[in-house]
Amino acid sequence: MKKSISLVLLSFVFVGVLQAQQKKKQDQKAIKSMCGCFEVAFNFAETFEYSNDSTYTPSKTKHDKGLEWVQLVTDTDDKIMLQHLLIVGPSEQPYIVKHWRQDWEYQNTNLYEFDHDNKWKFVSLPKKEVEGQWSQKVFQVDDSPRYEGTATWVHVDGKSYWENTTDAPLPRREYTTRSDYNVTTRTNRQEIVANGWIHDQDNNKVIREDGKEDVLLAQEKGHNMYVKVADSKCKAAQEYWASHEAKWQIVRIKWDEVFARNKDLLLEEKVDNKVLFKYLFDDENYNTAEQINPVIESFVK
């Protein structure tokens, strides 16, 4: 009788492990399907405002388009790294902008959550809390942190999507034009569709000060559509990455060393009146670890 019960329990465990492995493979497939060449439509509109200031001016509705190559950089069982490269300018002489990066980590317990004003809090989560989940870590163009969160990929009714709410700095389209709020609370939903993928955002524009309750200034809707096109359209970005990959690996290794300190992170906005990406985009003077590492460290308070 005891042997029968043990066999039943063992079979349940085996089935559970098998289902978890199959689910993980579905997750990996969904994440990697965001790679390739895409025509992208970026759409943002402020939906509601809550300011008591009669002179408040809402952000203008934004519609923009671009061609973007999403490069698979790392593909291991528990980590998938995707680098976005934006292609701008005329097709006969395109210019490549190293854009944002997204790292996906399976059952990751260590996160840097954005607080406000260039500060990220180190958070260590219990293993049980992230079971079966993937964290999405999003990085700036200079590979400094932006935001991250953890959630479960959902595969149901023919849909595959991941959704999470987390705090982030202002997007660059707002950072250069607004100073009346300092935190974006983002609900990000990334859904895989037949012709590519959709990045939906429901964002709160928040004023945050130490020792005070958050103030909701306004809300915003973002709807970015990535439509898959032939990889050959993004040849210039592929060539850029082939020639610059080694440099950006040095940058990532240095940032990984900073993150591995596992403590709150406060970054300078500028050093010698210059933002970090201005240094790192200078291929002539910043190409080696000896040149790159000190400048990154100079931005860490």
CSV table of C-alpha atoms in Angstrom, one decimal:
chain,number,residue,atom,x,y,z
A,1,MET,CA,0.0,0.0,0.0
A,2,LYS,CA,2.8,2.4,1.0
A,3,LYS,CA,4.7,1.5,-2.2
A,4,SER,CA,1.5,2.3,-4.3
A,5,ILE,CA,1.1,5.7,-2.6
A,6,SER,CA,4.8,6.5,-3.2
A,7,LEU,CA,4.5,5.6,-6.9
A,8,VAL,CA,1.4,7.8,-7.3
A,9,LEU,CA,3.2,10.7,-5.6
A,10,LEU,CA,6.3,10.2,-7.7
A,11,SER,CA,4.2,10.2,-10.9
A,12,PHE,CA,2.5,13.5,-9.8
A,13,VAL,CA,6.0,15.0,-9.2
A,14,PHE,CA,7.2,13.8,-12.6
A,15,VAL,CA,4.1,15.2,-14.4
A,16,GLY,CA,4.6,18.5,-12.6
A,17,VAL,CA,8.2,18.7,-13.6
A,18,LEU,CA,7.4,17.8,-17.2
A,19,GLN,CA,4.6,20.5,-17.4
A,20,ALA,CA,7.0,23.1,-15.9
A,21,GLN,CA,9.6,22.3,-18.5
A,22,GLN,CA,7.1,22.5,-21.4
A,23,LYS,CA,5.8,25.8,-20.0
A,24,LYS,CA,9.4,27.2,-19.8
A,25,LYS,CA,10.0,26.2,-23.5
A,26,GLN,CA,6.8,28.1,-24.5
A,27,ASP,CA,8.1,31.2,-22.5
A,28,GLN,CA,11.5,31.0,-24.2
A,29,LYS,CA,9.9,30.7,-27.6
A,30,ALA,CA,7.7,33.8,-26.9
A,31,ILE,CA,10.7,35.9,-25.7
A,32,LYS,CA,12.9,35.0,-28.7
A,33,SER,CA,10.1,35.7,-31.2
A,34,MET,CA,10.7,39.4,-30.3
A,35,CYS,CA,14.0,39.1,-32.3
A,36,GLY,CA,14.4,40.1,-35.9
A,37,CYS,CA,13.7,43.0,-38.1
A,38,PHE,CA,10.6,45.1,-37.4
A,39,GLU,CA,8.8,48.2,-38.7
A,40,VAL,CA,7.8,49.9,-35.5
A,41,ALA,CA,4.9,52.3,-34.8
A,42,PHE,CA,5.3,54.3,-31.6
A,43,ASN,CA,2.1,55.8,-30.2
A,44,PHE,CA,1.6,57.8,-27.0
A,45,ALA,CA,-1.3,59.9,-25.8
A,46,GLU,CA,-2.0,61.5,-22.4
A,47,THR,CA,-5.4,60.3,-21.4
A,48,PHE,CA,-6.3,61.9,-18.0
A,49,GLU,CA,-4.8,64.8,-16.0
A,50,TYR,CA,-5.2,65.4,-12.3
A,51,SER,CA,-3.3,68.6,-11.8
A,52,ASN,CA,-4.8,71.4,-9.8
A,53,ASP,CA,-2.7,73.9,-11.7
A,54,SER,CA,-4.9,75.7,-14.3
A,55,THR,CA,-1.7,76.4,-16.4
A,56,TYR,CA,-1.0,72.6,-16.7
A,57,THR,CA,-0.2,71.6,-20.3
A,58,PRO,CA,-0.6,68.0,-21.2
A,59,SER,CA,2.0,66.2,-23.3
A,60,LYS,CA,1.3,66.2,-27.0
A,61,THR,CA,0.1,63.0,-28.7
A,62,LYS,CA,3.1,61.3,-30.3
A,63,HIS,CA,3.1,59.2,-33.4
A,64,ASP,CA,6.4,58.0,-34.7
A,65,LYS,CA,7.8,55.2,-36.9
A,66,GLY,CA,11.1,53.4,-37.2
A,67,LEU,CA,12.9,50.4,-38.4
A,68,GLU,CA,14.4,48.3,-35.6
A,69,TRP,CA,16.6,45.3,-35.4
A,70,VAL,CA,16.3,43.2,-32.2
A,71,GLN,CA,19.5,41.1,-31.8
A,72,LEU,CA,19.6,37.9,-29.7
A,73,VAL,CA,22.8,38.4,-27.6
A,74,THR,CA,22.5,35.7,-25.0
A,75,ASP,CA,20.4,32.5,-25.1
A,76,THR,CA,20.9,30.2,-22.2
A,77,ASP,CA,18.3,28.1,-20.3
A,78,ASP,CA,17.7,30.8,-17.7
A,79,LYS,CA,18.7,34.1,-19.4
A,80,ILE,CA,17.8,35.6,-22.8
A,81,MET,CA,19.2,39.0,-23.8
A,82,LEU,CA,17.8,41.1,-26.6
A,83,GLN,CA,19.5,44.3,-27.9
A,84,HIS,CA,17.4,46.8,-29.8
A,85,LEU,CA,19.1,48.7,-32.6
A,86,LEU,CA,17.3,51.6,-34.3
A,87,ILE,CA,18.0,52.4,-38.0
A,88,VAL,CA,17.6,56.0,-38.9
A,89,GLY,CA,18.3,58.2,-41.9
A,90,PRO,CA,18.2,57.4,-45.6
A,91,SER,CA,18.3,53.8,-46.7
A,92,GLU,CA,21.4,54.4,-48.8
A,93,GLN,CA,23.3,55.8,-45.8
A,94,PRO,CA,21.6,54.7,-42.6
A,95,TYR,CA,22.8,55.6,-39.1
A,96,ILE,CA,22.5,53.0,-36.3
A,97,VAL,CA,21.4,54.1,-32.8
A,98,LYS,CA,22.1,51.6,-30.0
A,99,HIS,CA,18.6,51.6,-28.5
A,100,TRP,CA,17.2,50.0,-25.3
A,101,ARG,CA,18.0,46.4,-24.1
A,102,GLN,CA,15.9,43.9,-22.4
A,103,ASP,CA,17.2,40.9,-20.4
A,104,TRP,CA,14.9,38.1,-19.4
A,105,GLU,CA,15.9,36.0,-16.4
A,106,TYR,CA,14.0,32.9,-15.1
A,107,GLN,CA,13.1,32.8,-11.4
A,108,ASN,CA,15.3,35.8,-10.7
A,109,THR,CA,15.2,36.9,-7.1
A,110,ASN,CA,17.5,40.0,-7.3
A,111,LEU,CA,16.0,43.2,-8.7
A,112,TYR,CA,16.9,46.8,-8.9
A,113,GLU,CA,13.6,48.7,-8.5
A,114,PHE,CA,13.6,52.4,-9.5
A,115,ASP,CA,12.8,54.7,-6.6
A,116,HIS,CA,13.1,58.3,-7.9
A,117,ASP,CA,15.7,60.9,-9.0
A,118,ASN,CA,18.3,58.5,-10.4
A,119,LYS,CA,18.1,56.1,-7.4
A,120,TRP,CA,17.4,52.3,-7.6
A,121,LYS,CA,16.6,50.1,-4.6
A,122,PHE,CA,18.1,46.7,-4.4
A,123,VAL,CA,15.4,44.1,-3.6
A,124,SER,CA,15.9,40.4,-2.9
A,125,LEU,CA,12.7,38.4,-3.3
A,126,PRO,CA,11.8,35.0,-1.8
A,127,LYS,CA,12.3,32.1,-4.3
A,128,LYS,CA,8.7,31.0,-3.8
A,129,GLU,CA,7.5,34.5,-5.0
A,130,VAL,CA,9.1,34.2,-8.4
A,131,GLU,CA,8.5,30.5,-9.1
A,132,GLY,CA,7.9,30.0,-12.8
A,133,GLN,CA,8.3,33.7,-13.5
A,134,TRP,CA,10.6,35.7,-15.8
A,135,SER,CA,12.0,39.1,-14.8
A,136,GLN,CA,12.4,41.7,-17.5
A,137,LYS,CA,15.3,44.0,-16.9
A,138,VAL,CA,15.3,47.1,-19.2
A,139,PHE,CA,18.4,49.2,-19.8
A,140,GLN,CA,19.2,52.6,-21.2
A,141,VAL,CA,21.2,53.1,-24.4
A,142,ASP,CA,24.4,53.2,-22.3
A,143,ASP,CA,23.4,49.9,-20.5
A,144,SER,CA,22.7,51.7,-17.2
A,145,PRO,CA,19.5,50.5,-15.4
A,146,ARG,CA,16.1,51.7,-16.4
A,147,TYR,CA,13.4,49.5,-14.8
A,148,GLU,CA,12.6,45.9,-14.1
A,149,GLY,CA,9.8,43.7,-12.9
A,150,THR,CA,8.9,40.0,-12.6
A,151,ALA,CA,5.8,38.2,-13.8
A,152,THR,CA,4.5,35.0,-15.4
A,153,TRP,CA,4.3,34.5,-19.2
A,154,VAL,CA,0.6,33.6,-20.0
A,155,HIS,CA,-0.2,31.3,-22.9
A,156,VAL,CA,-4.0,30.9,-23.2
A,157,ASP,CA,-6.6,31.0,-26.0
A,158,GLY,CA,-3.9,31.3,-28.6
A,159,LYS,CA,-2.3,34.3,-26.9
A,160,SER,CA,1.1,34.7,-25.4
A,161,TYR,CA,1.7,37.7,-23.2
A,162,TRP,CA,3.6,39.0,-20.1
A,163,GLU,CA,2.4,41.9,-17.9
A,164,ASN,CA,3.9,43.7,-15.0
A,165,THR,CA,3.7,47.1,-13.2
A,166,THR,CA,6.8,48.8,-12.0
A,167,ASP,CA,8.4,52.2,-11.5
A,168,ALA,CA,10.7,53.8,-14.0
A,169,PRO,CA,12.5,57.1,-14.8
A,170,LEU,CA,10.8,59.4,-17.3
A,171,PRO,CA,11.0,58.3,-20.9
A,172,ARG,CA,13.5,60.2,-23.0
A,173,ARG,CA,10.6,61.8,-25.0
A,174,GLU,CA,9.5,63.4,-21.7
A,175,TYR,CA,12.8,63.8,-19.9
A,176,THR,CA,14.0,66.5,-22.2
A,177,THR,CA,10.7,68.5,-22.1
A,178,ARG,CA,9.1,68.0,-18.7
A,179,SER,CA,10.2,68.4,-15.1
A,180,ASP,CA,6.9,68.5,-13.3
A,181,TYR,CA,7.0,64.8,-12.4
A,182,ASN,CA,9.9,62.4,-11.7
A,183,VAL,CA,8.5,58.8,-11.8
A,184,THR,CA,6.6,56.9,-14.4
A,185,THR,CA,4.7,53.9,-12.9
A,186,ARG,CA,4.4,51.7,-15.9
A,187,THR,CA,2.1,48.8,-16.6
A,188,ASN,CA,3.9,47.0,-19.5
A,189,ARG,CA,2.2,44.3,-21.5
A,190,GLN,CA,4.2,42.5,-24.2
A,191,GLU,CA,2.1,40.3,-26.4
A,192,ILE,CA,3.2,38.1,-29.3
A,193,VAL,CA,1.0,38.3,-32.3
A,194,ALA,CA,0.9,36.6,-35.7
A,195,ASN,CA,2.9,39.4,-37.5
A,196,GLY,CA,5.2,40.4,-34.7
A,197,TRP,CA,4.5,41.7,-31.2
A,198,ILE,CA,2.8,44.6,-29.4
A,199,HIS,CA,4.2,46.6,-26.5
A,200,ASP,CA,1.2,48.1,-24.6
A,201,GLN,CA,1.7,50.6,-21.8
A,202,ASP,CA,-0.6,52.2,-19.2
A,203,ASN,CA,1.6,54.8,-17.5
A,204,ASN,CA,1.0,57.0,-14.4
A,205,LYS,CA,3.0,60.2,-14.2
A,206,VAL,CA,3.9,60.5,-10.6
A,207,ILE,CA,5.5,63.2,-8.3
A,208,ARG,CA,7.5,61.5,-5.6
A,209,GLU,CA,9.3,63.1,-2.7
A,210,ASP,CA,10.9,61.5,0.3
A,211,GLY,CA,8.6,61.3,3.3
A,212,LYS,CA,5.5,62.3,1.3
A,213,GLU,CA,2.7,60.4,-0.4
A,214,ASP,CA,3.0,60.0,-4.2
A,215,VAL,CA,1.0,62.5,-6.2
A,216,LEU,CA,-0.6,61.4,-9.5
A,217,LEU,CA,-0.2,64.1,-12.1
A,218,ALA,CA,-1.5,62.4,-15.2
A,219,GLN,CA,-2.0,59.1,-17.0
A,220,GLU,CA,-0.8,58.0,-20.5
A,221,LYS,CA,-1.5,55.3,-23.0
A,222,GLY,CA,1.3,53.8,-25.1
A,223,HIS,CA,0.7,51.4,-28.0
A,224,ASN,CA,3.9,50.3,-29.9
A,225,MET,CA,3.5,47.8,-32.7
A,226,TYR,CA,6.4,45.7,-34.0
A,227,VAL,CA,5.6,44.3,-37.4
A,228,LYS,CA,8.0,41.7,-38.7
A,229,VAL,CA,9.7,42.3,-42.1
A,230,ALA,CA,12.6,40.6,-43.9
A,231,ASP,CA,15.8,40.5,-42.0
A,232,SER,CA,17.6,41.9,-45.0
A,233,LYS,CA,16.0,45.3,-44.4
A,234,CYS,CA,18.0,45.5,-41.2
A,235,LYS,CA,21.4,44.5,-42.7
A,236,ALA,CA,23.0,47.8,-41.6
A,237,ALA,CA,22.1,47.1,-37.9
A,238,GLN,CA,23.4,43.6,-38.1
A,239,GLU,CA,26.7,44.9,-39.5
A,240,TYR,CA,26.9,47.5,-36.8
A,241,TRP,CA,26.5,44.9,-34.1
A,242,ALA,CA,29.1,42.6,-35.6
A,243,SER,CA,31.7,45.4,-35.4
A,244,HIS,CA,30.6,46.9,-32.0
A,245,GLU,CA,29.5,43.8,-30.0
A,246,ALA,CA,32.9,43.4,-28.3
A,247,LYS,CA,32.8,47.0,-27.0
A,248,TRP,CA,29.3,46.7,-25.6
A,249,GLN,CA,30.2,43.4,-23.9
A,250,ILE,CA,32.9,45.3,-22.0
A,251,VAL,CA,30.3,47.9,-20.9
A,252,ARG,CA,27.9,45.1,-19.8
A,253,ILE,CA,30.6,43.3,-17.8
A,254,LYS,CA,31.4,46.5,-15.9
A,255,TRP,CA,27.7,47.2,-15.1
A,256,ASP,CA,27.3,43.6,-14.0
A,257,GLU,CA,30.1,44.2,-11.5
A,258,VAL,CA,28.3,47.2,-10.2
A,259,PHE,CA,25.0,45.4,-9.9
A,260,ALA,CA,26.7,42.4,-8.2
A,261,ARG,CA,27.4,44.7,-5.2
A,262,ASN,CA,23.7,44.1,-4.3
A,263,LYS,CA,23.1,47.5,-2.7
A,264,ASP,CA,21.0,50.5,-3.5
A,265,LEU,CA,22.3,52.4,-6.5
A,266,LEU,CA,22.5,56.2,-7.0
A,267,LEU,CA,23.8,57.5,-10.3
A,268,GLU,CA,25.1,60.9,-11.3
A,269,GLU,CA,23.1,62.6,-14.1
A,270,LYS,CA,26.3,64.2,-15.6
A,271,VAL,CA,30.0,64.0,-15.0
A,272,ASP,CA,32.0,67.0,-16.2
A,273,ASN,CA,28.7,68.3,-17.7
A,274,LYS,CA,28.3,65.2,-19.9
A,275,VAL,CA,25.8,62.4,-19.8
A,276,LEU,CA,27.1,58.8,-19.8
A,277,PHE,CA,25.9,57.8,-23.3
A,278,LYS,CA,27.9,60.8,-24.8
A,279,TYR,CA,31.1,59.2,-23.4
A,280,LEU,CA,30.2,55.6,-24.4
A,281,PHE,CA,29.0,56.5,-27.9
A,282,ASP,CA,32.5,58.0,-28.6
A,283,ASP,CA,34.1,55.0,-30.3
A,284,GLU,CA,37.4,56.8,-30.8
A,285,ASN,CA,38.1,57.4,-27.1
A,286,TYR,CA,36.1,54.7,-25.3
A,287,ASN,CA,36.8,51.3,-26.7
A,288,THR,CA,38.7,49.3,-24.1
A,289,ALA,CA,38.1,48.2,-20.5
A,290,GLU,CA,40.8,50.7,-19.4
A,291,GLN,CA,38.9,53.5,-21.0
A,292,ILE,CA,35.3,52.4,-20.3
A,293,ASN,CA,35.4,51.1,-16.7
A,294,PRO,CA,36.6,54.3,-15.0
A,295,VAL,CA,34.0,56.5,-16.8
A,296,ILE,CA,31.1,54.2,-15.8
A,297,GLU,CA,32.4,54.1,-12.2
A,298,SER,CA,32.5,57.9,-12.1
A,299,PHE,CA,28.7,57.9,-12.5
A,300,VAL,CA,28.2,55.6,-9.5
A,301,LYS,CA,27.7,57.7,-6.4
